[in-house]
Structures are given as C-alpha cells and as structure tokens.
Coordinates of C-alpha atoms in Angstrom, one line a residue:
M192 CA -13.6 69.2 30.8
K193 CA -12.1 66.9 28.1
N194 CA -12.1 63.2 28.7
I195 CA -9.1 61.2 27.7
T196 CA -8.4 58.4 30.2
K197 CA -9.1 57.1 33.6
F198 CA -6.7 55.0 35.6
A199 CA -4.9 54.5 38.8
V200 CA -5.3 53.7 42.4
S201 CA -3.2 53.6 45.4
F202 CA -3.1 54.4 49.0
V203 CA -1.1 56.7 51.1
A204 CA 1.9 54.8 52.4
V205 CA 1.6 55.5 56.1
A206 CA 5.0 54.7 57.6
A207 CA 5.1 53.9 61.3
L208 CA 7.3 56.2 63.3
F209 CA 9.9 54.7 65.5
V210 CA 13.1 55.8 67.2
A211 CA 16.3 54.9 65.5
A212 CA 18.2 54.8 68.7
N213 CA 16.2 51.8 69.8
A214 CA 17.1 49.8 66.7
Q215 CA 19.7 47.1 66.9
A216 CA 22.9 47.5 64.9
Y217 CA 23.0 45.5 61.6
T218 CA 25.8 43.1 61.0
H219 CA 26.2 41.9 57.4
M220 CA 26.7 38.1 57.4
G221 CA 26.3 37.3 53.7
T222 CA 24.3 38.1 50.5
L223 CA 20.5 38.5 50.9
K224 CA 18.1 38.7 48.1
M225 CA 14.5 37.8 47.0
G226 CA 13.5 34.5 48.5
S227 CA 16.1 34.5 51.3
T228 CA 14.9 33.4 54.7
G229 CA 16.1 33.4 58.3
S230 CA 17.1 35.6 61.2
Q231 CA 19.5 37.6 59.1
V232 CA 16.5 38.8 57.0
M233 CA 14.7 39.9 60.1
E234 CA 17.8 41.9 61.2
L235 CA 17.8 43.4 57.7
Q236 CA 14.2 44.5 58.0
K237 CA 14.8 46.0 61.4
A238 CA 17.8 48.0 60.1
L239 CA 15.7 49.3 57.1
N240 CA 12.8 50.2 59.3
A241 CA 15.2 52.0 61.8
K242 CA 16.8 54.0 59.0
G243 CA 13.4 55.2 57.6
F244 CA 13.2 52.8 54.7
V245 CA 10.0 51.1 56.0
V246 CA 9.4 47.6 54.7
S247 CA 5.7 47.7 55.4
S248 CA 3.4 50.1 57.1
T249 CA 1.3 47.4 58.6
G250 CA 1.5 43.7 59.3
A251 CA 4.6 41.5 58.5
G252 CA 7.6 43.6 57.9
S253 CA 6.3 46.7 59.7
P254 CA 8.3 48.2 62.7
G255 CA 8.1 45.7 65.5
M256 CA 6.7 43.0 63.3
E257 CA 9.7 42.2 61.2
S258 CA 9.6 38.8 59.5
S259 CA 12.3 36.3 58.4
Y260 CA 11.2 36.3 54.7
F261 CA 12.8 38.5 52.0
G262 CA 9.9 39.3 49.7
A263 CA 8.8 42.0 47.3
K264 CA 8.3 44.6 50.1
T265 CA 11.8 44.0 51.5
K266 CA 13.3 44.3 48.0
G267 CA 11.5 47.6 47.5
A268 CA 12.8 48.9 50.8
V269 CA 16.4 47.8 49.9
V270 CA 16.1 49.5 46.5
A271 CA 14.9 52.7 48.2
F272 CA 17.9 52.5 50.6
Q273 CA 20.3 51.9 47.7
T274 CA 18.9 54.8 45.7
A275 CA 19.3 57.1 48.6
N276 CA 22.9 56.1 49.2
D277 CA 24.1 56.0 45.6
L278 CA 24.4 52.2 45.5
G279 CA 23.5 49.8 42.7
K280 CA 19.7 49.6 42.6
D281 CA 19.3 45.8 42.2
G282 CA 17.5 45.0 45.5
I283 CA 20.3 42.6 46.6
V284 CA 22.1 43.1 49.9
G285 CA 25.6 42.3 48.9
L286 CA 29.0 43.6 50.3
N287 CA 28.5 47.3 49.5
T288 CA 24.9 47.6 50.6
G289 CA 25.6 45.5 53.7
A290 CA 28.5 47.6 54.7
K291 CA 26.4 50.8 54.3
L292 CA 23.7 49.3 56.4
S293 CA 26.2 48.3 59.1
S294 CA 28.1 51.6 59.1
G295 CA 25.2 53.6 60.5
S296 CA 26.2 56.4 58.1
S297 CA 23.5 55.8 55.5
T298 CA 21.1 58.5 54.4
G299 CA 18.1 58.5 56.7
G300 CA 17.5 58.8 60.4
T301 CA 17.4 62.4 61.6
S302 CA 15.8 64.6 59.0
T303 CA 15.5 68.3 58.4
V304 CA 12.1 67.8 56.6
P305 CA 9.3 69.6 58.5
G306 CA 7.2 67.1 60.5
C307 CA 9.8 64.4 60.6
T308 CA 11.0 62.8 63.7
A309 CA 14.1 60.5 64.1
G310 CA 13.6 57.3 62.2
A311 CA 10.3 58.3 60.5
A312 CA 9.8 57.4 56.9
F313 CA 7.4 60.2 56.0
S314 CA 6.6 63.7 57.4
S315 CA 3.5 63.6 59.6
T316 CA 2.6 67.1 58.2
T317 CA 3.6 67.2 54.6
G318 CA 3.9 63.5 53.6
A319 CA 7.4 64.2 52.2
P320 CA 10.1 61.4 52.6
C321 CA 12.3 61.8 55.7
T322 CA 15.1 59.6 54.3
G323 CA 17.2 62.4 53.0
G324 CA 17.1 60.6 49.6
S325 CA 15.4 61.8 46.5
T326 CA 12.5 64.2 47.2
P327 CA 9.1 64.0 45.6
T328 CA 9.0 65.4 42.1
T329 CA 5.6 66.9 43.1
P330 CA 6.4 70.2 45.0
T331 CA 4.9 70.8 48.4
G332 CA 3.5 74.0 49.9
P333 CA 0.3 76.0 49.7
L334 CA -2.0 75.6 46.7
A335 CA -2.3 78.7 44.5
G336 CA -5.1 79.8 42.3
T337 CA -8.9 79.7 42.4
V338 CA -10.9 76.9 40.8
G339 CA -9.1 73.6 40.0
T340 CA -10.0 71.3 37.1
I341 CA -8.4 68.2 35.6
D342 CA -8.6 66.8 32.1
Y343 CA -8.0 63.0 32.0
S344 CA -6.6 60.6 29.5
L345 CA -5.0 57.1 29.8
T346 CA -1.2 57.2 29.8
T347 CA 0.1 55.8 26.5
G348 CA 2.4 52.8 26.4
L349 CA 0.8 50.9 29.2
S350 CA -1.3 48.0 28.0
N351 CA -1.2 44.3 28.5
E352 CA 1.7 44.7 30.9
E353 CA 3.1 41.5 32.6
V354 CA 3.5 41.1 36.4
G355 CA 5.9 38.3 37.2
E356 CA 6.3 36.3 40.3
E357 CA 8.2 38.4 42.9
D358 CA 8.2 41.4 40.6
S359 CA 8.0 44.7 42.5
D360 CA 6.1 47.8 41.5
V361 CA 5.3 46.9 37.9
K362 CA 3.4 49.8 36.4
V363 CA 0.3 48.3 34.7
A364 CA -1.9 51.4 34.0
G365 CA -1.6 55.2 34.1
L366 CA -3.9 58.2 34.2
E367 CA -2.7 61.4 32.7
L368 CA -3.8 64.4 34.9
D369 CA -3.7 67.6 32.7
L370 CA -4.0 71.0 34.4
D371 CA -3.4 73.1 31.3
D372 CA -6.9 74.6 31.7
S373 CA -7.0 74.7 35.4
D374 CA -7.1 78.0 37.4
S375 CA -5.6 76.4 40.5
D376 CA -3.1 73.9 41.8
V377 CA -4.7 70.8 43.0
Q378 CA -3.9 68.1 45.6
V379 CA -5.2 64.6 44.6
T380 CA -6.3 63.2 47.9
A381 CA -7.7 59.8 46.8
I382 CA -8.5 57.6 43.9
K383 CA -10.8 54.6 43.6
L384 CA -9.6 51.5 41.8
N385 CA -11.6 48.6 40.6
F386 CA -10.0 45.3 39.7
D387 CA -11.9 42.9 37.5
V388 CA -11.1 39.2 37.3
G389 CA -10.9 39.0 33.5
T390 CA -9.8 35.4 32.8
A391 CA -8.7 34.9 36.4
G392 CA -10.5 32.3 38.6
N393 CA -9.1 33.2 42.0
D394 CA -8.9 36.1 44.4
F395 CA -6.6 39.1 43.7
E396 CA -4.4 38.2 46.7
D397 CA -3.5 34.9 45.0
Y398 CA -1.8 36.9 42.3
A399 CA -0.6 40.2 43.9
D400 CA 1.1 41.1 47.1
E401 CA 0.7 44.8 47.0
V402 CA -0.8 47.7 45.0
S403 CA 1.0 51.0 44.9
V404 CA 0.2 54.4 43.4
W405 CA 2.8 56.7 41.9
L406 CA 2.7 60.3 40.9
G407 CA 5.5 60.3 38.3
S408 CA 8.4 58.6 40.0
T409 CA 7.2 59.2 43.5
K410 CA 5.2 56.6 45.4
V411 CA 2.2 58.3 47.0
A412 CA 0.3 55.3 48.3
S413 CA 0.5 51.5 48.8
V414 CA -2.0 49.0 50.1
E415 CA -2.0 45.2 50.6
A416 CA -3.5 43.4 47.7
D417 CA -6.0 41.5 49.9
E418 CA -7.8 44.8 50.6
F419 CA -9.3 44.3 47.2
N420 CA -11.5 41.3 47.8
D421 CA -15.0 39.7 47.3
D422 CA -16.5 41.8 50.1
N423 CA -15.8 45.1 48.2
D424 CA -16.1 43.6 44.7
F425 CA -12.3 44.2 44.3
E426 CA -12.9 48.0 44.5
K427 CA -11.3 50.3 47.0
T428 CA -10.7 54.0 47.6
V429 CA -7.0 54.7 48.3
S430 CA -5.8 57.8 50.0
L431 CA -2.8 59.6 48.5
S432 CA 0.0 61.5 50.3
N433 CA 1.3 64.8 49.0
A434 CA 0.1 64.3 45.4
V435 CA 0.2 67.9 44.4
I436 CA 0.0 69.1 40.8
R437 CA 0.6 72.7 39.8
M438 CA -1.7 74.5 37.4
G439 CA -0.4 74.4 33.8
D440 CA 1.4 71.1 34.5
T441 CA 0.6 67.5 33.4
K442 CA 1.4 64.5 35.6
D443 CA 0.9 60.8 35.2
L444 CA -0.7 58.8 38.1
Y445 CA 0.4 55.2 37.9
V446 CA -1.0 52.0 39.4
A447 CA 1.8 49.4 40.1
I448 CA 1.5 45.8 41.2
S449 CA 3.9 43.6 43.1
G450 CA 3.5 39.9 42.3
V451 CA 3.3 37.1 44.8
S452 CA 6.3 34.9 45.2
N453 CA 4.5 31.6 44.5
L454 CA 2.1 32.0 41.7
D455 CA 0.1 28.9 41.1
T456 CA 0.8 27.2 37.8
A457 CA -2.9 27.3 36.9
D458 CA -2.9 31.0 37.4
V459 CA 0.0 31.8 35.0
S460 CA -1.1 34.1 32.2
D461 CA -4.4 35.0 33.8
T462 CA -5.6 38.5 33.1
W463 CA -7.1 41.2 35.2
T464 CA -8.2 44.8 34.4
V465 CA -7.9 47.9 36.5
D466 CA -10.3 50.9 36.2
F467 CA -9.9 54.4 37.6
T468 CA -13.5 54.9 38.8
L469 CA -13.0 58.0 40.9
V470 CA -10.5 60.8 41.4
R471 CA -10.8 63.1 44.4
F472 CA -8.9 66.4 44.6
T473 CA -8.9 69.7 46.5
D474 CA -8.1 73.1 44.9
A475 CA -6.7 76.4 46.4
Q476 CA -10.1 77.5 47.6
G477 CA -10.5 74.3 49.6
A478 CA -13.2 72.9 47.3
T479 CA -13.2 69.1 47.0
T480 CA -14.2 67.5 43.7
S481 CA -14.9 63.8 43.2
E482 CA -15.4 62.6 39.7
D483 CA -15.1 59.6 37.4
P484 CA -12.5 60.1 34.7
T485 CA -14.6 57.8 32.5
E486 CA -11.7 56.1 30.9
T487 CA -11.7 52.4 29.8
A488 CA -10.2 49.7 32.0
V489 CA -6.7 48.6 31.3
T490 CA -5.8 44.9 31.0
F491 CA -2.7 43.3 32.5
S492 CA -1.6 39.7 33.3
F493 CA 0.3 37.7 35.8
E494 CA 3.1 35.6 34.5
S495 CA 5.7 33.1 35.7
F496 CA 8.9 34.7 36.8
A497 CA 10.7 33.4 33.7
T498 CA 8.1 34.9 31.3
A499 CA 8.0 38.3 33.1
T500 CA 11.8 38.6 33.2
D501 CA 12.3 37.3 29.7
A502 CA 14.8 34.8 31.1
E503 CA 16.7 32.9 28.5
L504 CA 19.9 31.0 28.4
K505 CA 21.9 31.6 25.2
I506 CA 24.7 29.2 24.3
S507 CA 27.4 30.3 21.8
E508 CA 30.7 29.1 20.5
G509 CA 33.8 30.0 22.4
D510 CA 37.5 29.8 21.6
D511 CA 38.1 28.6 18.0
S512 CA 41.6 27.4 18.8
I513 CA 40.0 24.8 21.2
N514 CA 36.9 23.9 19.1
D515 CA 38.5 23.6 15.7
A516 CA 39.7 20.1 14.9
H517 CA 43.4 19.8 15.9
V518 CA 46.0 17.3 17.0
I519 CA 46.3 16.4 20.6
N520 CA 49.8 15.3 21.7
V521 CA 49.4 12.3 24.0
D522 CA 52.2 10.3 25.7
A523 CA 53.4 6.8 24.9
T524 CA 53.2 5.5 28.5
D525 CA 51.7 8.3 30.7
D526 CA 48.2 9.8 30.9
T527 CA 47.8 13.4 29.6
D528 CA 45.6 15.6 31.8
N529 CA 43.7 18.9 31.5
V530 CA 43.5 18.8 27.7
E531 CA 40.9 21.4 26.3
I532 CA 38.4 19.7 24.0
L533 CA 35.4 22.2 24.0
S534 CA 34.9 25.9 24.6
F535 CA 31.5 27.7 24.8
N536 CA 29.8 30.7 26.3
M537 CA 26.5 30.9 28.2
E538 CA 24.6 34.2 28.6
A539 CA 21.7 34.9 31.0
E540 CA 19.5 37.1 28.9
G541 CA 16.6 39.0 30.6
D542 CA 16.3 40.3 34.1
S543 CA 16.9 37.1 36.1
D544 CA 20.0 35.4 37.4
L545 CA 20.2 31.8 36.1
T546 CA 21.6 28.9 38.1
I547 CA 23.1 25.9 36.3
D548 CA 22.5 22.8 38.4
A549 CA 23.4 20.1 35.9
L550 CA 24.9 20.2 32.4
P551 CA 25.2 17.3 29.9
I552 CA 27.7 17.0 27.0
T553 CA 28.0 14.3 24.3
L554 CA 31.3 12.6 23.6
T555 CA 31.9 10.8 20.2
S556 CA 34.9 8.7 19.4
V557 CA 36.2 7.2 16.2
E558 CA 38.8 4.5 16.9
A559 CA 41.1 2.1 15.2
T560 CA 40.4 -0.8 17.7
G561 CA 38.1 0.5 20.4
N562 CA 34.5 1.4 20.4
D563 CA 33.8 3.9 23.2
P564 CA 35.0 7.3 24.4
D565 CA 36.1 5.7 27.6
D566 CA 38.8 4.0 25.6
L567 CA 40.4 7.4 25.1
I568 CA 39.7 9.4 28.3
S569 CA 39.1 8.7 31.9
I570 CA 37.9 12.0 33.4
V571 CA 36.2 15.2 32.0
Y572 CA 36.2 18.5 33.8
L573 CA 34.0 21.6 33.5
F574 CA 35.6 25.0 34.0
A575 CA 33.9 28.4 34.4
G576 CA 36.7 30.8 33.4
D577 CA 39.8 29.5 35.2
T578 CA 37.7 27.8 38.0
E579 CA 36.9 24.1 38.0
I580 CA 33.2 23.7 38.9
G581 CA 32.6 20.0 38.1
S582 CA 34.2 16.7 37.1
E583 CA 33.0 13.3 36.1
N584 CA 34.6 9.9 35.7
L585 CA 33.8 7.8 32.6
S586 CA 32.9 4.3 33.4
T587 CA 34.4 1.4 31.5
G588 CA 31.7 -0.8 32.8
D589 CA 28.8 0.7 30.8
A590 CA 27.6 -0.5 27.5
D591 CA 30.0 0.1 24.6
G592 CA 29.1 2.7 22.0
S593 CA 30.8 5.4 20.0
T594 CA 28.8 8.1 21.8
E595 CA 28.4 8.7 25.5
V596 CA 26.5 11.5 27.4
V597 CA 28.3 12.7 30.5
V598 CA 26.4 14.9 33.0
F599 CA 28.1 17.4 35.2
D600 CA 25.8 17.6 38.2
D601 CA 25.5 19.4 41.6
L602 CA 27.1 22.5 39.9
D603 CA 25.0 25.2 41.6
Y604 CA 26.7 27.8 39.4
T605 CA 25.0 31.2 38.9
I606 CA 25.3 33.5 35.9
D607 CA 24.1 37.0 36.7
A608 CA 21.3 38.5 34.7
G609 CA 22.7 40.1 31.5
E610 CA 26.1 38.5 31.9
E611 CA 27.9 36.1 29.6
E612 CA 30.5 33.7 30.9
E613 CA 33.1 31.4 29.3
F614 CA 33.2 27.6 29.9
T615 CA 35.7 25.0 28.9
V616 CA 35.5 21.2 28.9
K617 CA 38.8 19.5 29.6
A618 CA 39.7 15.8 29.6
K619 CA 42.3 13.3 30.9
F620 CA 43.6 11.1 28.1
Y621 CA 45.0 7.6 28.4
S622 CA 48.4 6.8 26.9
I623 CA 49.2 4.8 23.8
A624 CA 50.2 1.9 26.0
D625 CA 46.5 1.8 27.2
T626 CA 43.4 1.5 25.1
L627 CA 44.1 4.6 23.0
D628 CA 45.5 4.3 19.4
S629 CA 47.3 7.0 17.4
G630 CA 44.9 8.6 15.0
D631 CA 41.8 8.0 17.1
T632 CA 39.5 11.1 17.3
L633 CA 37.3 12.5 20.1
Q634 CA 34.6 15.1 19.7
A635 CA 32.6 16.9 22.4
T636 CA 29.2 18.6 21.7
F637 CA 26.9 20.8 23.8
G638 CA 23.8 21.8 21.8
E639 CA 20.1 21.4 21.1
T640 CA 20.1 17.7 21.8
E641 CA 21.8 18.2 25.1
T642 CA 19.6 21.1 26.2
D643 CA 16.5 19.1 25.4
L644 CA 17.6 16.4 28.0
A645 CA 16.0 16.4 31.4
T646 CA 19.5 16.2 32.8
F647 CA 20.2 19.8 31.8
E648 CA 18.9 21.8 34.8
V649 CA 18.7 25.6 34.7
E650 CA 16.7 27.6 37.2
D651 CA 15.7 31.3 37.3
E652 CA 15.8 33.4 40.5
S653 CA 12.4 32.1 41.6
G654 CA 13.6 28.5 41.5
E655 CA 11.6 27.6 38.3
E656 CA 13.2 25.4 35.7
L657 CA 13.7 27.2 32.4
A658 CA 11.5 25.9 29.6
D659 CA 13.3 24.1 26.7
G660 CA 12.4 26.9 24.3
D661 CA 14.3 29.3 26.6
K662 CA 17.6 27.3 26.3
T663 CA 19.1 27.8 22.8
G664 CA 22.3 27.4 20.9
T665 CA 24.7 24.7 19.8
V666 CA 28.5 24.2 20.1
A667 CA 30.2 21.3 18.5
G668 CA 33.9 20.8 18.8
G669 CA 35.9 19.3 16.0
A670 CA 37.0 15.7 15.9
H671 CA 40.4 16.1 17.6
G672 CA 43.1 13.5 16.7
V673 CA 45.3 11.9 19.3
Y674 CA 48.9 11.1 18.4
D675 CA 52.1 10.2 20.3
V676 CA 54.3 11.5 17.5
G677 CA 53.3 13.7 14.5
I678 CA 52.9 17.2 13.2
M679 CA 51.0 20.3 13.7
A680 CA 50.4 22.7 10.7
K681 CA 49.7 26.4 10.7
Y682 CA 48.5 28.5 7.8
I683 CA 50.7 31.6 7.2
S684 CA 49.7 33.3 3.9
S685 CA 48.6 32.8 0.3
T686 CA 48.8 34.5 -3.1
A687 CA 46.7 34.3 -6.3
T688 CA 48.0 35.8 -9.5
A689 CA 46.4 35.9 -13.0
T690 CA 48.8 36.2 -15.9
P691 CA 47.1 37.3 -19.2
S692 CA 48.1 35.1 -22.2
G693 CA 48.2 38.0 -24.6
V694 CA 47.1 35.7 -27.4
A695 CA 43.6 35.5 -28.8
T696 CA 41.8 32.3 -27.9
V697 CA 44.5 31.3 -25.5
D698 CA 43.3 31.2 -21.9
D699 CA 44.9 33.2 -19.0
N700 CA 47.1 31.4 -16.5
G701 CA 46.7 31.4 -12.7
T702 CA 49.5 30.9 -10.2
F703 CA 48.6 30.1 -6.6
T704 CA 50.8 29.7 -3.6
I705 CA 50.0 28.7 0.0
V706 CA 52.6 29.1 2.7
F707 CA 52.3 27.1 6.0
D708 CA 54.5 26.0 8.9
V709 CA 54.9 22.4 10.0
S710 CA 56.1 21.5 13.5
A711 CA 57.2 18.1 14.6
F712 CA 56.6 16.7 18.0
D713 CA 58.1 13.7 19.8
S714 CA 60.0 12.5 16.7
D715 CA 61.7 13.6 13.5
I716 CA 59.1 13.9 10.7
Y717 CA 59.4 13.5 6.9
V718 CA 56.9 15.4 4.8
D719 CA 56.1 13.8 1.5
G720 CA 57.6 16.1 -1.2
T721 CA 56.4 14.4 -4.4
A722 CA 54.4 16.5 -6.9
I723 CA 50.8 16.5 -6.0
A724 CA 48.3 16.1 -8.8
D725 CA 44.8 17.5 -9.0
E726 CA 43.0 14.5 -7.7
T727 CA 39.8 15.6 -6.1
G728 CA 38.8 13.1 -3.4
G729 CA 42.3 11.7 -3.1
A730 CA 44.3 11.4 0.0
T731 CA 46.1 14.7 -0.5
Y732 CA 45.8 17.3 -3.2
Q733 CA 45.7 21.0 -4.2
D734 CA 42.6 21.8 -6.1
I735 CA 42.1 24.7 -8.5
D736 CA 38.6 25.7 -9.3
A737 CA 36.8 22.8 -11.1
S738 CA 35.8 25.0 -14.1
T739 CA 39.3 25.6 -15.2
T740 CA 40.5 23.7 -18.2
S741 CA 44.0 22.8 -17.1
V742 CA 45.6 22.2 -13.8
A743 CA 49.3 21.3 -13.4
S744 CA 50.8 19.5 -10.4
G745 CA 51.2 21.1 -7.1
V746 CA 54.8 21.6 -6.2
L747 CA 55.9 21.5 -2.6
S748 CA 59.1 23.3 -1.4
C749 CA 60.8 24.0 1.9
S750 CA 63.8 26.3 1.8
G751 CA 64.9 25.5 5.4
C752 CA 64.4 21.7 5.3
A753 CA 67.1 19.1 5.0
D754 CA 66.3 17.1 1.9
A755 CA 65.9 13.4 2.7
A756 CA 65.5 10.2 0.7
N757 CA 62.5 9.4 -1.4
S758 CA 61.6 13.1 -2.1
T759 CA 60.8 13.9 1.5
F760 CA 61.5 17.0 3.6
K761 CA 62.8 16.4 7.1
V762 CA 61.4 18.4 10.1
A763 CA 63.5 17.6 13.2
E764 CA 61.8 16.8 16.5
G765 CA 60.7 20.0 18.3
E766 CA 61.5 22.2 15.2
T767 CA 59.3 24.2 12.8
E768 CA 59.9 24.5 9.1
R769 CA 58.1 26.7 6.5
F770 CA 56.6 25.2 3.4
T771 CA 55.2 26.6 0.2
V772 CA 52.9 24.7 -2.2
T773 CA 52.6 26.2 -5.7
V774 CA 49.7 25.4 -8.1
A775 CA 49.4 26.6 -11.6
G776 CA 46.6 26.3 -14.2
S777 CA 44.7 28.0 -16.9
G778 CA 41.0 28.9 -17.0
A779 CA 38.4 30.2 -19.4
D780 CA 36.2 33.0 -18.1
V781 CA 36.2 31.8 -14.5
F782 CA 37.2 32.8 -11.0
A783 CA 39.9 30.3 -10.0
M784 CA 41.5 29.5 -6.6
A785 CA 43.6 26.8 -5.0
S786 CA 43.3 25.0 -1.7
L787 CA 45.4 22.5 0.3
T788 CA 43.2 20.0 2.1
S789 CA 45.8 17.6 3.6
I790 CA 49.5 16.9 4.2
L791 CA 51.2 13.5 4.0
Y792 CA 54.0 12.6 6.3
A793 CA 55.8 9.7 7.9
T794 CA 58.3 9.0 10.7
T795 CA 60.9 7.7 8.3
A796 CA 62.1 8.9 4.9
I797 CA 59.5 7.1 2.9
D798 CA 56.4 8.2 0.9
G799 CA 53.9 9.6 3.4
D800 CA 51.7 7.1 5.1
T801 CA 50.0 9.4 7.7
L802 CA 47.4 12.0 6.7
Y803 CA 47.1 15.4 8.5
A804 CA 43.8 17.0 7.7
F805 CA 43.0 19.0 10.8
N806 CA 41.6 22.6 10.6
M807 CA 42.6 23.0 7.0
T808 CA 39.8 25.4 6.1
D809 CA 42.2 28.4 6.0
F810 CA 44.7 26.7 3.7
K811 CA 43.4 28.4 0.5
T812 CA 43.9 31.4 -1.8
N813 CA 41.7 34.2 -2.9
S814 CA 40.0 33.9 -6.3
V815 CA 41.3 35.5 -9.5
W816 CA 39.6 36.0 -12.9
L817 CA 41.0 33.9 -15.7
D818 CA 39.9 35.1 -19.2
S819 CA 39.4 33.0 -22.3
N820 CA 40.5 35.9 -24.6

C-alpha cells in the first residue's frame, strides 16, 4: 500500500428527528446574520430545525434547545437551507431567505429518501440528507468487490490555512483516499484526529467552535470542538456517515474548522496542527481495517476576523468634474447650499462587510481677508450616492487656522463585502456680504492623514476596528475658487502643425491652436484680447516648448464676440463665446507644443485684472517635430 498522506477527522452529524407539524411558523421580522441575538434568532433556529436543516445535533441550537444567538452553526444551517432552495449562499437571512422560510414551501420536510421521517435531517438507515437538497456525491448502496485497500496522501493546496473569528467550515487539511488498486468499494466508518497546540497556549475550544469532516463536498460528520480536550490529549475518534468510496475512485477527506466568535487578542495568529492518526473502513466482504495513514501533521492558524477575511477599505478618486479645481458661483447676499466640493469611492475588499461609523475630512482655505474655512462655509454634508448620511456644522468659535478637520460621526453606514460605493461631500457657502471674498479658495481632502486619525472608525462584521494598514487611498479635491461674478472656461480642441522651411539651415515652423469656450455668470465679462507673449511664470501666457529658438506672441480671437474698448472681447451675462488662441514659433530638432495656463478678464472694458487658472491642464496641444534642416 503506497503511503502519500494522512489527514482528516470528523464525526457523523447525527441530526435529531422531530415532527415538522409541531414546529411554529416562522415570521420574518428583519435581517439576521452572524452576531445577531434575540427571540427572532431562536424562531429562526426552530424553523431551520423543523425543515430539516439542523443547527446542531446536541446542545444549544439542537431541536428543543434553540438559542437566541446567531453563531457559526446557525450560519451553516442557513447556508444549507439557501443552497437547497436556490438562494444566495451568504448565510444572511434577508428578505428572500426570510420569505422562503415563512412560506413553508422550502425544500425539506417530508422526504422520499429511505429511512427519513418528516422533519428529519438525515436518513436513519442510509445517512443520506432528507432535505431534498443536494445529495451526497458519495453514492449509497451495497458495497461491491472483495478485498478493500486504500492508498493515502495529503491533499495538495491545504497548508497554513487561516481560520478567522466566526468563520464556518474552513478546510484546514485533507487526506486523499485512492482506491485505484482496491478490489472492493469501501465505507469509511471512522477517523481519528489529533490536534497539537503548536504555538497555542490555551485549550482548543478557546479557538474553535466545531470540527467537521467532509468527503468531497458532502459533510459526513461534525463534533463540538470541546470534545478535543486535555482529558484525551486533543485526540478523538470521529464516526462518519455514508462515507462510501467506489473501487477505482479517488476521494478527498477534509477536516474543517469553525472559529469562535470572540477570539482573544492574545490568541490571534496562534498555530495548531491536525494529524490523521487512524482511518477505519469496511469492504464488501464485511472486513474492517483500521490503519494509520502515516502522513505528516498539517499546520493551520487562528486569525482575527479581519485577517482571515482579508478585509480592507480602499479609497479612490471619484468624479473629476467635482474634484478638479473649478469656479463656484456664490451669491452676493444669500447663502449657496449643497455645493459639491469632493467626490470619492470606498470599496470593501475581502469577505467582510465594513461599517463606517465616523469619517474625517480636512478643509483648507486661502482667503483675501479671513483665515479659517468657517469664513467660507457653515455646514458640510456627506452623501452616499444620492442619500445624505451625515452633516456637521462648522464652529466660528474655534481657534482660527487655514485648515480644519471635520468629523462626520454616528454614520453607521455599511458597505457590503466586495462592493464599491460613491460618496460626495457638499457644503453650504456664505455670501459675499458675509465673511467670504471673491477669489477665496476652499479645498477638501480625505486621504492617508485622515485615515490615520483615531476619529476614522471602520469596523468589520465581527465588530473589530480595521487596522490602519487596511485603510488605504487618498483623494484631494482641487482648490475651488468662489466668485459672485466671473467666468467658467471649457477646453474644446487643439491642433499642432509643423511647416517645413524647405531651406537648409532654416528651422521648421510650428503653428499651434487651442479652442475653448468662455461662459459669463452674473455679469457681462470682458476677456483681455491683447497679444500674449511667451513669459513663463507670468500672469498669463501661452508657452511653446522651451527648447525652441523662437516664439511669437499668442494671438487671441473670438469670431462671435462683440469687440469692446481696450482690445477686449465682451461675453454677455449668461452667454458662452468660443475663443481661439494661436501660437507660432520655430524649433531646431525638437518636439514642440503649446499650452494655455490662464485667462485674464475684467467686469469692465479694461485690461484684465482677474486671473482664471482653474482646471487648465487640458488646455494644450499635442507635440510636433520641428527640424533644424
């Protein structure tokens, strides 16, 4: 007999029989999930037991001993019920699962499986499930053949597995049972498992709630974790139900662990090993063989819920039209409410829902006469999608400073595992008649600095706070300018054309155009139309690549504008006009481009005295090659 691996233990899940007719009808009152408590949980357990999806074979949760706590066993029974009824297998009793439980039409109850009585979970004669759900992958029926033998090896891919708090049926080790050389089908009737403490310092029951044994995808045994204890040196023989393997087949026998719901902090990352020390099986002749697979023990560990579920909160940028620096149109005398100043996304990576209890943002202002964000705004709001989930008032009585941290608290907002949601910060701005001045700017930030603060509170499903390293990402809005009257500019298009000189030693010329729209709000506006020189660092300029040898002035034109005095172009209040700036220059063996970095304007027909420089990154051309010839 070849020796490849030893592993696995379990016990036959003996489900108590009870009559479904005596069970109380279940009425769904609200979502139930891991950690829920109360009388509704007890009614849920009664309903599951009555329908044949037994929460526990003995003790708390068993028929007649239903409890008010939703733990790993209850979740396992819910998943079994959902699987049998083609529902989402998340272990959460929501609207659909609750309705199915309440309807009385779920798969289960009376069964056509031989040996099943109404309400029974397993056949008393064959061990097959009575639920009407998925049947064991191991076939039942008489064993065929003569002498049965098994070759053993450890199942590949299972090593150093992590069992998290409240995790259910985490496979930690596997024993491959190979009957290629067997002359008989076999029924594995029992296995002996030995758990060794490894780095652990406490009893196994302080880490695990239940040990289960699976033949392939079928559970063939389960036993309370406290049955592995000091009295038996953490070793126990577990009886299996209907664990039949046909000659010529190979099956994996798995040991799975369900973690406790309240793992002590000192026990996090402690390791244990599990060893398959005995396999007992019967062949077609009725001969019983007990043998040690002689495989090595397999190590696994117990982890916090966050570690085991790989729970992380990822923060990313949202809507660019909100975050990019832009002009905010405020009023001369009235406040302006619900102005979007920051957009970001948050994603719950891993297998745990994440609950946001509190979230800080940093506000930064640059002002003409004031010195605090509360000079510009009075209230900030936090929206999830289109729903307001929090708001905070800014206090004018705090110490002045150009930055202020505002904390949205008592949010209790949950992001489902694997989901990403959009969030928006909005603000209520004062008027020009108050402490706000035209040209002041406000910036909102939510990033690494904020996620490091103790005021950023994020919990996983177990109620544990996420570690700082599991909260990553930064979003910084632009410095938005506030104006009562002014312009908004929008990039439309650009061109870049190289014109060969055709003359030796004479450089090629480049012609660059940038087309953009200017809209005026709350007043007529006059855009400065004087020729713009290449003056890098100046108030306004078009800049061709610095390595060119000659740059002419930028020429601004507006075909639809009314010419005004002092070389200005008038844009009437509420109207939009299209402008083109043209830049020309020569270059010697260089890629050249042009960009527009600002626009000058005024509210009267004079040379521009107000600078517009918001979100100008797109106001540029492609590059073209200019040859020296």
